[in-house]
PDB file of C-alpha atoms and ligand atoms in Angstrom:
ATOM      1  CA  UNK A   1      -9.805  15.708  14.802  1.00  0.00           C
ATOM      2  CA  UNK A   2     -10.708  17.829  18.080  1.00  0.00           C
ATOM      3  CA  UNK A   3      -9.124  15.181  21.061  1.00  0.00           C
ATOM      4  CA  UNK A   4     -12.640  14.619  22.100  1.00  0.00           C
ATOM      5  CA  UNK A   5     -14.184  12.803  19.037  1.00  0.00           C
ATOM      6  CA  UNK A   6     -14.618   9.331  19.623  1.00  0.00           C
ATOM      7  CA  UNK A   7     -11.513   6.862  18.529  1.00  0.00           C
ATOM      8  CA  UNK A   8     -13.216   4.011  16.522  1.00  0.00           C
ATOM      9  CA  UNK A   9     -11.586   0.143  15.397  1.00  0.00           C
ATOM     10  CA  UNK A  10     -10.643  -0.425  19.087  1.00  0.00           C
ATOM     11  CA  UNK A  11      -9.713  -4.268  19.385  1.00  0.00           C
ATOM     12  CA  UNK A  12      -7.647  -5.794  21.994  1.00  0.00           C
ATOM     13  CA  UNK A  13      -3.813  -5.401  22.062  1.00  0.00           C
ATOM     14  CA  UNK A  14      -2.854  -9.178  22.458  1.00  0.00           C
ATOM     15  CA  UNK A  15      -4.772  -9.835  18.771  1.00  0.00           C
ATOM     16  CA  UNK A  16      -1.352 -10.367  17.173  1.00  0.00           C
ATOM     17  CA  UNK A  17       0.659 -12.262  20.452  1.00  0.00           C
ATOM     18  CA  UNK A  18       0.822 -15.455  19.056  1.00  0.00           C
ATOM     19  CA  UNK A  19       1.952 -14.324  15.202  1.00  0.00           C
ATOM     20  CA  UNK A  20       4.918 -14.294  13.669  1.00  0.00           C
ATOM     21  CA  UNK A  21       5.640 -10.646  13.421  1.00  0.00           C
ATOM     22  CA  UNK A  22       8.605  -8.558  15.984  1.00  0.00           C
ATOM     23  CA  UNK A  23       7.396  -4.899  16.462  1.00  0.00           C
ATOM     24  CA  UNK A  24       9.749  -2.340  16.994  1.00  0.00           C
ATOM     25  CA  UNK A  25       8.367   1.011  17.585  1.00  0.00           C
ATOM     26  CA  UNK A  26       9.907   4.612  16.749  1.00  0.00           C
ATOM     27  CA  UNK A  27       8.772   7.960  17.656  1.00  0.00           C
ATOM     28  CA  UNK A  28      10.982   9.285  15.073  1.00  0.00           C
ATOM     29  CA  UNK A  29      12.825   7.831  12.089  1.00  0.00           C
ATOM     30  CA  UNK A  30      13.699   9.216   8.562  1.00  0.00           C
ATOM     31  CA  UNK A  31      11.934   6.190   7.134  1.00  0.00           C
ATOM     32  CA  UNK A  32      10.931   2.393   8.384  1.00  0.00           C
ATOM     33  CA  UNK A  33      11.473   1.292   5.506  1.00  0.00           C
ATOM     34  CA  UNK A  34      14.964   2.568   5.108  1.00  0.00           C
ATOM     35  CA  UNK A  35      15.468   1.164   8.114  1.00  0.00           C
ATOM     36  CA  UNK A  36      14.448  -2.236   7.462  1.00  0.00           C
ATOM     37  CA  UNK A  37      16.714  -2.463   3.795  1.00  0.00           C
ATOM     38  CA  UNK A  38      19.478  -1.449   6.264  1.00  0.00           C
ATOM     39  CA  UNK A  39      18.756  -4.107   9.051  1.00  0.00           C
ATOM     40  CA  UNK A  40      18.065  -6.775   6.009  1.00  0.00           C
ATOM     41  CA  UNK A  41      21.439  -6.384   4.510  1.00  0.00           C
ATOM     42  CA  UNK A  42      23.096  -7.854   7.507  1.00  0.00           C
ATOM     43  CA  UNK A  43      20.275 -10.390   7.983  1.00  0.00           C
ATOM     44  CA  UNK A  44      16.990 -10.043   6.777  1.00  0.00           C
ATOM     45  CA  UNK A  45      14.887 -10.969   9.818  1.00  0.00           C
ATOM     46  CA  UNK A  46      11.013 -12.692   8.239  1.00  0.00           C
ATOM     47  CA  UNK A  47       8.237 -10.509  10.305  1.00  0.00           C
ATOM     48  CA  UNK A  48       9.893  -7.668  11.616  1.00  0.00           C
ATOM     49  CA  UNK A  49       7.863  -4.875  11.577  1.00  0.00           C
ATOM     50  CA  UNK A  50       8.882  -1.181  12.121  1.00  0.00           C
ATOM     51  CA  UNK A  51       6.659   1.464  12.999  1.00  0.00           C
ATOM     52  CA  UNK A  52       6.904   4.933  13.785  1.00  0.00           C
ATOM     53  CA  UNK A  53       4.769   7.711  15.234  1.00  0.00           C
ATOM     54  CA  UNK A  54       6.487  10.417  12.876  1.00  0.00           C
ATOM     55  CA  UNK A  55       8.743   9.924   9.727  1.00  0.00           C
ATOM     56  CA  UNK A  56      11.212  12.753   8.720  1.00  0.00           C
ATOM     57  CA  UNK A  57      12.134  11.239   5.497  1.00  0.00           C
ATOM     58  CA  UNK A  58       9.171   8.846   4.640  1.00  0.00           C
ATOM     59  CA  UNK A  59       9.680   7.412   0.665  1.00  0.00           C
ATOM     60  CA  UNK A  60       7.521   6.788  -2.420  1.00  0.00           C
ATOM     61  CA  UNK A  61       8.113   4.918  -5.072  1.00  0.00           C
ATOM     62  CA  UNK A  62      10.838   6.246  -7.767  1.00  0.00           C
ATOM     63  CA  UNK A  63      12.301   8.859  -5.363  1.00  0.00           C
ATOM     64  CA  UNK A  64       9.195  10.688  -3.928  1.00  0.00           C
ATOM     65  CA  UNK A  65       8.691  11.031  -0.989  1.00  0.00           C
ATOM     66  CA  UNK A  66       5.545   9.943   1.499  1.00  0.00           C
ATOM     67  CA  UNK A  67       4.323  12.781   3.968  1.00  0.00           C
ATOM     68  CA  UNK A  68       4.436  11.732   7.394  1.00  0.00           C
ATOM     69  CA  UNK A  69       3.480  14.361  10.446  1.00  0.00           C
ATOM     70  CA  UNK A  70       3.469  13.295  13.727  1.00  0.00           C
ATOM     71  CA  UNK A  71       1.202  11.753  15.332  1.00  0.00           C
ATOM     72  CA  UNK A  72      -1.600  11.319  12.544  1.00  0.00           C
ATOM     73  CA  UNK A  73      -0.703   8.592  10.347  1.00  0.00           C
ATOM     74  CA  UNK A  74       0.385   5.143  10.478  1.00  0.00           C
ATOM     75  CA  UNK A  75       3.523   4.743   9.040  1.00  0.00           C
ATOM     76  CA  UNK A  76       4.967   0.679   9.098  1.00  0.00           C
ATOM     77  CA  UNK A  77       7.366  -1.512   7.645  1.00  0.00           C
ATOM     78  CA  UNK A  78       7.233  -5.584   6.953  1.00  0.00           C
ATOM     79  CA  UNK A  79      10.861  -7.548   6.179  1.00  0.00           C
ATOM     80  CA  UNK A  80       9.958 -10.286   3.995  1.00  0.00           C
ATOM     81  CA  UNK A  81      11.883 -13.437   3.919  1.00  0.00           C
ATOM     82  CA  UNK A  82      13.538 -14.774   1.634  1.00  0.00           C
ATOM     83  CA  UNK A  83      11.563 -13.498  -1.278  1.00  0.00           C
ATOM     84  CA  UNK A  84      13.492 -13.251  -4.625  1.00  0.00           C
ATOM     85  CA  UNK A  85      11.923 -10.694  -7.431  1.00  0.00           C
ATOM     86  CA  UNK A  86       8.507 -12.589  -8.249  1.00  0.00           C
ATOM     87  CA  UNK A  87       7.979 -10.802  -4.476  1.00  0.00           C
ATOM     88  CA  UNK A  88       8.350  -7.304  -5.523  1.00  0.00           C
ATOM     89  CA  UNK A  89       5.237  -7.863  -7.810  1.00  0.00           C
ATOM     90  CA  UNK A  90       3.009  -9.946  -5.799  1.00  0.00           C
ATOM     91  CA  UNK A  91       3.607  -8.252  -2.590  1.00  0.00           C
ATOM     92  CA  UNK A  92       2.141  -4.985  -3.938  1.00  0.00           C
ATOM     93  CA  UNK A  93      -0.730  -6.389  -5.030  1.00  0.00           C
ATOM     94  CA  UNK A  94      -1.053  -8.713  -2.090  1.00  0.00           C
ATOM     95  CA  UNK A  95      -1.155  -5.518   0.176  1.00  0.00           C
ATOM     96  CA  UNK A  96      -3.558  -3.855  -1.460  1.00  0.00           C
ATOM     97  CA  UNK A  97      -5.892  -6.929  -1.318  1.00  0.00           C
ATOM     98  CA  UNK A  98      -5.073  -7.056   3.024  1.00  0.00           C
ATOM     99  CA  UNK A  99      -4.846  -3.608   3.764  1.00  0.00           C
ATOM    100  CA  UNK A 100      -8.734  -3.257   1.454  1.00  0.00           C
ATOM    101  CA  UNK A 101      -9.914  -5.383   3.715  1.00  0.00           C
ATOM    102  CA  UNK A 102      -8.472  -4.598   7.131  1.00  0.00           C
ATOM    103  CA  UNK A 103      -9.953  -0.957   5.765  1.00  0.00           C
ATOM    104  CA  UNK A 104     -13.427  -2.706   5.258  1.00  0.00           C
ATOM    105  CA  UNK A 105     -13.787  -4.771   7.728  1.00  0.00           C
ATOM    106  CA  UNK A 106     -12.589  -2.322  10.676  1.00  0.00           C
ATOM    107  CA  UNK A 107     -14.898   0.561   8.954  1.00  0.00           C
ATOM    108  CA  UNK A 108     -17.942  -0.998   7.154  1.00  0.00           C
ATOM    109  CA  UNK A 109     -19.093   2.802   6.307  1.00  0.00           C
ATOM    110  CA  UNK A 110     -15.855   2.753   3.923  1.00  0.00           C
ATOM    111  CA  UNK A 111     -17.633   0.205   1.708  1.00  0.00           C
ATOM    112  CA  UNK A 112     -18.949   2.805  -1.310  1.00  0.00           C
ATOM    113  CA  UNK A 113     -15.593   4.942  -1.187  1.00  0.00           C
ATOM    114  CA  UNK A 114     -12.640   2.689  -0.952  1.00  0.00           C
ATOM    115  CA  UNK A 115     -11.571   1.927  -4.124  1.00  0.00           C
ATOM    116  CA  UNK A 116      -7.315   0.469  -5.369  1.00  0.00           C
ATOM    117  CA  UNK A 117      -5.815   2.766  -7.984  1.00  0.00           C
ATOM    118  CA  UNK A 118      -3.389   0.374 -10.511  1.00  0.00           C
ATOM    119  CA  UNK A 119      -0.380  -0.491  -8.784  1.00  0.00           C
ATOM    120  CA  UNK A 120      -0.921   0.905  -5.345  1.00  0.00           C
ATOM    121  CA  UNK A 121      -3.079   3.407  -4.322  1.00  0.00           C
ATOM    122  CA  UNK A 122      -5.592   3.410  -1.306  1.00  0.00           C
ATOM    123  CA  UNK A 123      -8.531   5.401  -2.631  1.00  0.00           C
ATOM    124  CA  UNK A 124     -11.403   6.742  -0.495  1.00  0.00           C
ATOM    125  CA  UNK A 125     -14.071   8.445  -2.783  1.00  0.00           C
ATOM    126  CA  UNK A 126     -11.103   9.058  -5.510  1.00  0.00           C
ATOM    127  CA  UNK A 127      -8.624  10.935  -2.766  1.00  0.00           C
ATOM    128  CA  UNK A 128      -5.311   8.975  -1.808  1.00  0.00           C
ATOM    129  CA  UNK A 129      -5.749   7.958   1.502  1.00  0.00           C
ATOM    130  CA  UNK A 130      -2.756   4.894   1.690  1.00  0.00           C
ATOM    131  CA  UNK A 131       0.023   4.262  -0.178  1.00  0.00           C
ATOM    132  CA  UNK A 132       1.695   1.107  -0.399  1.00  0.00           C
ATOM    133  CA  UNK A 133       5.056   0.436  -2.369  1.00  0.00           C
ATOM    134  CA  UNK A 134       7.834  -2.812  -2.172  1.00  0.00           C
ATOM    135  CA  UNK A 135      11.786  -2.982  -2.321  1.00  0.00           C
ATOM    136  CA  UNK A 136      13.486  -5.743  -2.468  1.00  0.00           C
ATOM    137  CA  UNK A 137      16.850  -6.031  -1.785  1.00  0.00           C
ATOM    138  CA  UNK A 138      20.078  -8.662  -1.188  1.00  0.00           C
ATOM    139  CA  UNK A 139      21.514  -9.193   1.898  1.00  0.00           C
ATOM    140  CA  UNK A 140      25.092  -9.522   2.090  1.00  0.00           C
ATOM    141  CA  UNK A 141      25.068 -13.191   2.564  1.00  0.00           C
ATOM    142  CA  UNK A 142      23.066 -13.099  -1.190  1.00  0.00           C
ATOM    143  CA  UNK A 143      19.806 -13.658   0.671  1.00  0.00           C
ATOM    144  CA  UNK A 144      16.700 -11.702  -1.307  1.00  0.00           C
ATOM    145  CA  UNK A 145      14.406 -10.383   0.681  1.00  0.00           C
ATOM    146  CA  UNK A 146      11.814  -7.579   0.356  1.00  0.00           C
ATOM    147  CA  UNK A 147      10.321  -4.597   2.757  1.00  0.00           C
ATOM    148  CA  UNK A 148       6.983  -3.742   2.160  1.00  0.00           C
ATOM    149  CA  UNK A 149       6.109  -0.374   3.285  1.00  0.00           C
ATOM    150  CA  UNK A 150       2.676   1.200   3.920  1.00  0.00           C
ATOM    151  CA  UNK A 151       1.636   4.684   4.939  1.00  0.00           C
ATOM    152  CA  UNK A 152      -2.105   5.363   5.892  1.00  0.00           C
ATOM    153  CA  UNK A 153      -3.397   8.525   6.830  1.00  0.00           C
ATOM    154  CA  UNK A 154      -5.347   8.229   9.616  1.00  0.00           C
ATOM    155  CA  UNK A 155      -5.861  11.100  11.170  1.00  0.00           C
ATOM    156  CA  UNK A 156      -5.277  14.100   9.270  1.00  0.00           C
ATOM    157  CA  UNK A 157      -7.872  16.581   9.149  1.00  0.00           C
ATOM    158  CA  UNK A 158      -5.986  18.739   6.632  1.00  0.00           C
ATOM    159  CA  UNK A 159      -2.643  18.568   3.801  1.00  0.00           C
ATOM    160  CA  UNK A 160      -0.992  20.772   2.283  1.00  0.00           C
ATOM    161  CA  UNK A 161      -1.596  22.693  -0.804  1.00  0.00           C
ATOM    162  CA  UNK A 162       0.654  20.090  -2.990  1.00  0.00           C
ATOM    163  CA  UNK A 163      -1.263  17.509  -1.948  1.00  0.00           C
ATOM    164  CA  UNK A 164      -5.477  18.355  -3.131  1.00  0.00           C
ATOM    165  CA  UNK A 165      -6.063  14.521  -4.104  1.00  0.00           C
ATOM    166  CA  UNK A 166      -4.920  13.444  -0.596  1.00  0.00           C
ATOM    167  CA  UNK A 167      -7.483  12.284   2.119  1.00  0.00           C
ATOM    168  CA  UNK A 168      -7.497  10.448   5.615  1.00  0.00           C
ATOM    169  CA  UNK A 169      -9.905   7.865   7.340  1.00  0.00           C
ATOM    170  CA  UNK A 170     -11.035  10.381  10.167  1.00  0.00           C
ATOM    171  CA  UNK A 171     -12.043  13.034   6.921  1.00  0.00           C
ATOM    172  CA  UNK A 172     -14.437  10.106   5.612  1.00  0.00           C
ATOM    173  CA  UNK A 173     -15.533   8.960   9.072  1.00  0.00           C
ATOM    174  CA  UNK A 174     -15.897  11.751  10.654  1.00  0.00           C
ATOM    175  CA  UNK A 175     -14.157   9.960  13.893  1.00  0.00           C
ATOM    176  CA  UNK A 176     -10.291   9.584  15.062  1.00  0.00           C
ATOM    177  CA  UNK A 177      -9.235   6.191  13.647  1.00  0.00           C
ATOM    178  CA  UNK A 178      -7.127   3.807  16.578  1.00  0.00           C
ATOM    179  CA  UNK A 179      -4.191   3.566  14.350  1.00  0.00           C
ATOM    180  CA  UNK A 180      -2.330   0.577  16.427  1.00  0.00           C
ATOM    181  CA  UNK A 181      -5.556  -1.076  16.170  1.00  0.00           C
ATOM    182  CA  UNK A 182      -5.708  -0.400  12.568  1.00  0.00           C
ATOM    183  CA  UNK A 183      -1.865  -2.152  12.756  1.00  0.00           C
ATOM    184  CA  UNK A 184      -2.757  -5.439  14.136  1.00  0.00           C
ATOM    185  CA  UNK A 185      -5.638  -6.125  11.927  1.00  0.00           C
ATOM    186  CA  UNK A 186      -3.487  -5.805   9.066  1.00  0.00           C
ATOM    187  CA  UNK A 187      -0.800  -7.869  10.412  1.00  0.00           C
ATOM    188  CA  UNK A 188      -3.109 -10.293  11.992  1.00  0.00           C
ATOM    189  CA  UNK A 189      -5.278 -10.275   8.138  1.00  0.00           C
ATOM    190  CA  UNK A 190      -1.298 -10.664   6.143  1.00  0.00           C
ATOM    191  CA  UNK A 191      -0.904 -13.831   7.736  1.00  0.00           C
ATOM    192  CA  UNK A 192      -4.187 -15.295   6.834  1.00  0.00           C
ATOM    193  CA  UNK A 193      -4.305 -14.365   4.114  1.00  0.00           C
ATOM    194  CA  UNK A 194      -0.457 -15.691   3.448  1.00  0.00           C
ATOM    195  CA  UNK A 195      -0.447 -18.727   5.922  1.00  0.00           C
ATOM    196  CA  UNK A 196       2.519 -20.270   4.689  1.00  0.00           C
ATOM    197  CA  UNK A 197       4.158 -17.224   3.378  1.00  0.00           C
ATOM    198  CA  UNK A 198       3.644 -15.016   0.023  1.00  0.00           C
ATOM    199  CA  UNK A 199       6.005 -17.132  -2.061  1.00  0.00           C
ATOM    200  CA  UNK A 200       3.598 -19.842  -1.372  1.00  0.00           C
ATOM    201  CA  UNK A 201       0.612 -17.521  -2.647  1.00  0.00           C
ATOM    202  CA  UNK A 202      -0.360 -18.108  -6.907  1.00  0.00           C
ATOM    203  CA  UNK A 203       0.135 -15.307  -7.946  1.00  0.00           C
ATOM    204  CA  UNK A 204      -3.040 -15.503 -10.526  1.00  0.00           C
ATOM    205  CA  UNK A 205      -5.044 -15.653  -7.181  1.00  0.00           C
ATOM    206  CA  UNK A 206      -4.080 -12.420  -5.729  1.00  0.00           C
ATOM    207  CA  UNK A 207      -4.708 -10.948  -9.413  1.00  0.00           C
ATOM    208  CA  UNK A 208      -7.845 -11.647  -8.763  1.00  0.00           C
ATOM    209  CA  UNK A 209      -8.622 -10.667  -5.417  1.00  0.00           C
ATOM    210  CA  UNK A 210      -6.932  -7.400  -6.085  1.00  0.00           C
ATOM    211  CA  UNK A 211      -9.574  -7.189  -8.958  1.00  0.00           C
ATOM    212  CA  UNK A 212     -12.705  -8.280  -7.678  1.00  0.00           C
ATOM    213  CA  UNK A 213     -11.461  -5.236  -4.920  1.00  0.00           C
ATOM    214  CA  UNK A 214     -10.844  -2.605  -7.480  1.00  0.00           C
ATOM    215  CA  UNK A 215     -12.634  -0.820 -10.329  1.00  0.00           C
ATOM    216  CA  UNK A 216      -9.698   0.845 -11.887  1.00  0.00           C
ATOM    217  CA  UNK A 217      -8.595  -1.827 -14.140  1.00  0.00           C
ATOM    218  CA  UNK A 218     -11.824  -2.173 -16.303  1.00  0.00           C
ATOM    219  CA  UNK A 219     -12.944   0.735 -18.134  1.00  0.00           C
ATOM    220  CA  UNK A 220     -11.249   4.220 -17.202  1.00  0.00           C
ATOM    221  CA  UNK A 221      -8.970   6.377 -19.464  1.00  0.00           C
ATOM    222  CA  UNK A 222      -5.756   7.123 -18.188  1.00  0.00           C
ATOM    223  CA  UNK A 223      -2.907   8.529 -19.968  1.00  0.00           C
ATOM    224  CA  UNK A 224       0.710   7.228 -19.647  1.00  0.00           C
ATOM    225  CA  UNK A 225       4.326   8.380 -20.488  1.00  0.00           C
ATOM    226  CA  UNK A 226       7.273   6.232 -22.156  1.00  0.00           C
ATOM    227  CA  UNK A 227      10.024   7.248 -23.338  1.00  0.00           C
ATOM    228  CA  UNK A 228       8.779  10.944 -22.952  1.00  0.00           C
ATOM    229  CA  UNK A 229       6.380  10.248 -24.977  1.00  0.00           C
ATOM    230  CA  UNK A 230       2.948  10.346 -23.262  1.00  0.00           C
ATOM    231  CA  UNK A 231      -0.269   8.454 -24.773  1.00  0.00           C
ATOM    232  CA  UNK A 232      -3.773   7.427 -23.595  1.00  0.00           C
ATOM    233  CA  UNK A 233      -5.516   4.155 -22.968  1.00  0.00           C
ATOM    234  CA  UNK A 234      -8.082   2.168 -21.223  1.00  0.00           C
ATOM    235  CA  UNK A 235      -8.166   0.081 -18.791  1.00  0.00           C
ATOM    236  CA  UNK A 236      -8.890  -3.180 -20.027  1.00  0.00           C
ATOM    237  CA  UNK A 237      -7.393  -6.066 -17.459  1.00  0.00           C
ATOM    238  CA  UNK A 238      -4.304  -6.803 -15.134  1.00  0.00           C
ATOM    239  CA  UNK A 239      -2.204  -9.454 -16.750  1.00  0.00           C
ATOM    240  CA  UNK A 240      -1.764 -12.451 -14.629  1.00  0.00           C
ATOM    241  CA  UNK A 241       1.627 -11.376 -14.359  1.00  0.00           C
ATOM    242  CA  UNK A 242       0.465  -7.915 -12.221  1.00  0.00           C
ATOM    243  CA  UNK A 243       1.116  -5.766 -15.316  1.00  0.00           C
ATOM    244  CA  UNK A 244      -1.704  -2.936 -16.147  1.00  0.00           C
ATOM    245  CA  UNK A 245      -3.291  -3.792 -19.522  1.00  0.00           C
ATOM    246  CA  UNK A 246      -4.647  -0.606 -21.586  1.00  0.00           C
ATOM    247  CA  UNK A 247      -6.743  -0.796 -24.865  1.00  0.00           C
ATOM    248  CA  UNK A 248      -5.097   1.925 -27.236  1.00  0.00           C
ATOM    249  CA  UNK A 249      -7.309   3.889 -29.655  1.00  0.00           C
ATOM    250  CA  UNK A 250      -5.136   2.831 -32.461  1.00  0.00           C
ATOM    251  CA  UNK A 251      -6.896  -0.658 -31.588  1.00  0.00           C
ATOM    252  CA  UNK A 252      -3.764  -2.569 -29.766  1.00  0.00           C
ATOM    253  CA  UNK A 253      -3.367  -3.359 -26.425  1.00  0.00           C
ATOM    254  CA  UNK A 254      -0.253  -2.322 -24.087  1.00  0.00           C
ATOM    255  CA  UNK A 255       0.939  -3.530 -20.930  1.00  0.00           C
ATOM    256  CA  UNK A 256       2.190  -1.307 -18.359  1.00  0.00           C
ATOM    257  CA  UNK A 257       4.255  -2.957 -15.940  1.00  0.00           C
ATOM    258  CA  UNK A 258       5.607  -0.509 -13.523  1.00  0.00           C
ATOM    259  CA  UNK A 259       5.504   3.701 -13.307  1.00  0.00           C
ATOM    260  CA  UNK A 260       2.674   6.123 -13.197  1.00  0.00           C
ATOM    261  CA  UNK A 261      -0.410   5.872 -14.923  1.00  0.00           C
ATOM    262  CA  UNK A 262      -2.811   9.323 -14.692  1.00  0.00           C
ATOM    263  CA  UNK A 263      -6.459   8.749 -14.115  1.00  0.00           C
ATOM    264  CA  UNK A 264      -8.557  11.016 -16.876  1.00  0.00           C
ATOM    265  CA  UNK A 265     -11.365  11.634 -13.999  1.00  0.00           C
ATOM    266  CA  UNK A 266     -13.993  13.324 -16.825  1.00  0.00           C
ATOM    267  CA  UNK A 267     -15.386  10.813 -19.902  1.00  0.00           C
TER     268      UNK A 267
HETATM  269  C1  BT5 B   1       3.462   5.458  -2.168  1.00  0.00           C
HETATM  270  O1  BT5 B   1       4.485   6.004  -3.380  1.00  0.00           O
HETATM  271  O2  BT5 B   1       1.992   5.181  -2.065  1.00  0.00           O
HETATM  272  C2  BT5 B   1       3.689   4.170  -1.617  1.00  0.00           C
HETATM  273  C3  BT5 B   1       4.267   5.302  -0.072  1.00  0.00           C
HETATM  274  C4  BT5 B   1       4.561   4.289   1.087  1.00  0.00           C
HETATM  275  C5  BT5 B   1       4.897   5.189   2.697  1.00  0.00           C
HETATM  276  C6  BT5 B   1       5.389   4.093   3.182  1.00  0.00           C
HETATM  277  S1  BT5 B   1       5.040   5.024   5.204  1.00  0.00           S
HETATM  278  C7  BT5 B   1       6.036   3.706   6.153  1.00  0.00           C
HETATM  279  C8  BT5 B   1       6.872   3.229   5.257  1.00  0.00           C
HETATM  280  N1  BT5 B   1       8.192   3.795   5.267  1.00  0.00           N
HETATM  281  C9  BT5 B   1       8.669   4.722   4.171  1.00  0.00           C
HETATM  282  O3  BT5 B   1       9.846   5.491   3.846  1.00  0.00           O
HETATM  283  N2  BT5 B   1       7.849   4.496   3.407  1.00  0.00           N
HETATM  284  C10 BT5 B   1       6.940   3.769   3.444  1.00  0.00           C
HETATM  285  P1  BT5 B   1       3.825   6.782  -4.534  1.00  0.00           P
HETATM  286  O4  BT5 B   1       2.511   5.805  -5.421  1.00  0.00           O
HETATM  287  O5  BT5 B   1       5.639   6.938  -5.058  1.00  0.00           O
HETATM  288  O6  BT5 B   1       2.934   7.983  -4.146  1.00  0.00           O
HETATM  289  C11 BT5 B   1       3.806   8.954  -3.985  1.00  0.00           C
HETATM  290  C12 BT5 B   1       3.183  10.175  -4.013  1.00  0.00           C
HETATM  291  O7  BT5 B   1       2.150  10.498  -3.280  1.00  0.00           O
HETATM  292  C13 BT5 B   1       3.618  11.777  -3.833  1.00  0.00           C
HETATM  293  O8  BT5 B   1       4.479  12.080  -4.567  1.00  0.00           O
HETATM  294  C14 BT5 B   1       2.605  12.483  -3.658  1.00  0.00           C
HETATM  295  O9  BT5 B   1       1.678  12.842  -4.827  1.00  0.00           O
HETATM  296  C15 BT5 B   1       1.608  11.739  -2.685  1.00  0.00           C
HETATM  297  N3  BT5 B   1       1.778  11.587  -1.625  1.00  0.00           N
HETATM  298  C16 BT5 B   1       2.752  11.642  -0.759  1.00  0.00           C
HETATM  299  N4  BT5 B   1       2.181  11.851   0.696  1.00  0.00           N
HETATM  300  C17 BT5 B   1       1.112  11.544   0.596  1.00  0.00           C
HETATM  301  C18 BT5 B   1       0.432  11.075   1.906  1.00  0.00           C
HETATM  302  N5  BT5 B   1       0.347  11.143   3.112  1.00  0.00           N
HETATM  303  N6  BT5 B   1      -0.893  11.292   1.320  1.00  0.00           N
HETATM  304  C19 BT5 B   1      -1.354  10.824   0.363  1.00  0.00           C
HETATM  305  N7  BT5 B   1      -0.827  11.476  -1.139  1.00  0.00           N
HETATM  306  C20 BT5 B   1       0.885  11.506  -0.077  1.00  0.00           C
END
């Protein structure tokens, strides 16, 4: 994006001044999730946010990488503590709901192009514009906590050849995006979605909010792999547990709790 282009999504800088977040900023770090996990092992601090201008070893799920070029994306993590294993299920779903609303609220032009692919991909016209992960950890004193990590492609104008299905907000909007404002809007919305803490939010409500924002959970053919065997199924629901429910060609139903499902785009 040429530097002279307009910046959209402006918001007053003190929007989250009174909310229970502490933000630490880095010009460069290996991974904001790694940082908050390590810090949390000593003493998890609820509401601690780490944000970086660039990550040299940004992480995705299951040992995958998150490309985090300098100055282009929004890369941040949030510690939620204490929170036990239910958090690993509810947090990424809730984060997808809040991120969806953050993006639509900030950029109404995305109304018809934004979608959520189970479990955690934020799609813009079918391409991945943001990713969400949640890592569960225990402190040395046995306090369980979750580190929520979000990477949003904001101002990239191109992606490396091995990411043909990636896009950015700027590519979709035709204008550069203010990353600080986006972070503030997300945190403000996260706080209002979870006023008493995410642990008090019923999973059923989060699942229902997630379903209301995604077209992916119904009527989409997907491929999944189990014990090395690749099978296909038609998405038909999100279970109250957050699992993706598939209708199998054999007639049975299958719940997928984690891992990858690959969208088979052509009918
Ligand atoms: C995710 O994993 O989508 C979660 C990404 C979370 C990144 C944030 S950034 C701040 C915080 N600190 C971290 O270290 N991580 C978090 P997953 O569903 O596993 O997707 C990873 C896959 O997405 C990769 O294998 C690539 O195929 C693709 N990918 C990598 N970088 C991408 C990018 N910038 N845009 C779109 N796709 C990308």
